[in-house]
Amino acid sequence: MRNKVKITVVKQFLPKDIFGHDYTLVSGNKVKNCALKEGSEFISDGTGNKPEGFCPHAWNSIFKNVHLLTWGGGYPETIGEGISFGVCPDGLRPVIFKLERIEFD
């Protein structure tokens, strides 16, 4: 059975967290914070489509784990039943997500 998946932004890292200082691009612009905010929640509706307002690069990175939870899979022996974690691998400002399976009503 297909399920929904709740995606929660757990932690957003900034260039200062990684490099110890701000990071300036070759254009001269400083790298800004990711648009996703810690604590924000999104719902994947079970169709495989990216949730409204969710970053397409982050979606591409976590989709396989969302898909796994959508169809009832997971990692019960390590992380727990119906739970997974994923990361957007932006090397300048990575973001960690908690993924939780939600049963359809």
Coordinates of C-alpha atoms in Angstrom, one line a residue:
M1 CA 0.0 0.0 0.0
R2 CA 1.2 3.5 -0.8
N3 CA 1.8 5.9 2.0
K4 CA 2.5 9.6 2.5
V5 CA 5.9 10.7 3.8
K6 CA 6.5 13.7 6.1
I7 CA 9.8 15.5 5.4
T8 CA 11.2 17.6 8.2
V9 CA 14.2 19.9 7.9
V10 CA 16.3 18.8 10.9
K11 CA 19.5 20.8 10.4
Q12 CA 20.8 23.4 7.9
F13 CA 24.6 23.9 7.8
L14 CA 26.1 27.2 6.7
P15 CA 29.5 27.8 5.1
K16 CA 30.7 29.0 8.5
D17 CA 29.8 25.6 10.0
I18 CA 31.9 23.8 7.3
F19 CA 34.8 26.2 6.6
G20 CA 34.9 28.3 9.7
H21 CA 34.2 31.5 7.7
D22 CA 31.8 32.8 5.0
Y23 CA 32.4 31.5 1.5
T24 CA 32.6 33.9 -1.4
L25 CA 31.9 32.6 -4.9
V26 CA 34.1 33.5 -7.9
S27 CA 31.4 36.1 -8.8
G28 CA 32.2 37.9 -5.5
N29 CA 28.8 37.1 -4.0
K30 CA 28.8 35.4 -0.6
V31 CA 26.9 32.1 -0.3
K32 CA 23.5 32.7 1.2
N33 CA 21.5 30.4 3.5
C34 CA 19.4 27.6 1.8
A35 CA 15.8 28.7 1.4
L36 CA 14.6 25.7 3.5
K37 CA 14.4 26.5 7.2
E38 CA 15.0 24.2 10.2
G39 CA 11.7 22.8 11.5
S40 CA 9.9 23.2 8.2
E41 CA 7.7 20.3 7.2
F42 CA 6.6 19.0 3.8
I43 CA 4.4 16.1 2.8
S44 CA 5.1 13.8 -0.1
D45 CA 1.7 12.7 -1.2
G46 CA 2.7 9.2 -2.4
T47 CA 2.6 10.1 -6.1
G48 CA 6.4 10.6 -6.5
N49 CA 6.0 14.3 -7.2
K50 CA 8.1 16.9 -5.4
P51 CA 6.1 18.6 -2.6
E52 CA 5.2 22.2 -3.3
G53 CA 7.9 24.7 -2.2
F54 CA 10.6 21.9 -1.8
C55 CA 14.0 22.4 -3.3
P56 CA 14.4 20.3 -6.5
H57 CA 18.0 19.5 -5.8
A58 CA 17.2 18.3 -2.3
W59 CA 14.3 16.3 -3.7
N60 CA 16.6 14.6 -6.2
S61 CA 18.9 13.6 -3.3
I62 CA 16.2 12.2 -0.9
F63 CA 13.8 10.7 -3.4
K64 CA 15.0 7.1 -3.2
N65 CA 14.4 7.1 0.6
V66 CA 11.0 8.8 0.2
H67 CA 10.1 6.2 -2.4
L68 CA 11.2 3.4 -0.1
L69 CA 9.0 4.7 2.8
T70 CA 6.1 5.4 0.4
W71 CA 5.9 1.7 -0.5
G72 CA 6.3 0.4 3.0
G73 CA 10.0 -0.3 3.0
G74 CA 12.5 1.1 5.5
Y75 CA 15.3 0.3 7.9
P76 CA 13.6 -1.2 11.0
E77 CA 16.7 -2.9 12.3
T78 CA 18.8 0.2 12.4
I79 CA 16.9 3.5 12.3
G80 CA 13.4 2.3 13.2
E81 CA 10.2 1.4 11.4
G82 CA 8.9 3.9 8.9
I83 CA 11.8 6.4 9.5
S84 CA 14.8 7.4 7.4
F85 CA 17.2 10.3 7.1
G86 CA 18.4 12.0 4.0
V87 CA 20.7 14.9 3.1
C88 CA 21.0 17.4 0.4
P89 CA 24.7 17.2 -0.5
D90 CA 25.2 20.9 -1.3
G91 CA 28.9 21.1 -0.4
L92 CA 28.6 24.7 0.7
R93 CA 25.4 24.4 2.7
P94 CA 24.1 20.8 3.2
V95 CA 20.7 20.1 4.8
I96 CA 19.6 17.1 6.8
F97 CA 16.1 15.8 6.6
K98 CA 14.1 13.3 8.7
L99 CA 11.6 11.2 6.7
E100 CA 8.6 9.6 8.4
R101 CA 6.0 7.3 6.8
I102 CA 2.4 8.5 7.3
E103 CA -0.5 6.1 6.6
F104 CA -3.2 7.4 4.3
D105 CA -6.4 8.3 6.2

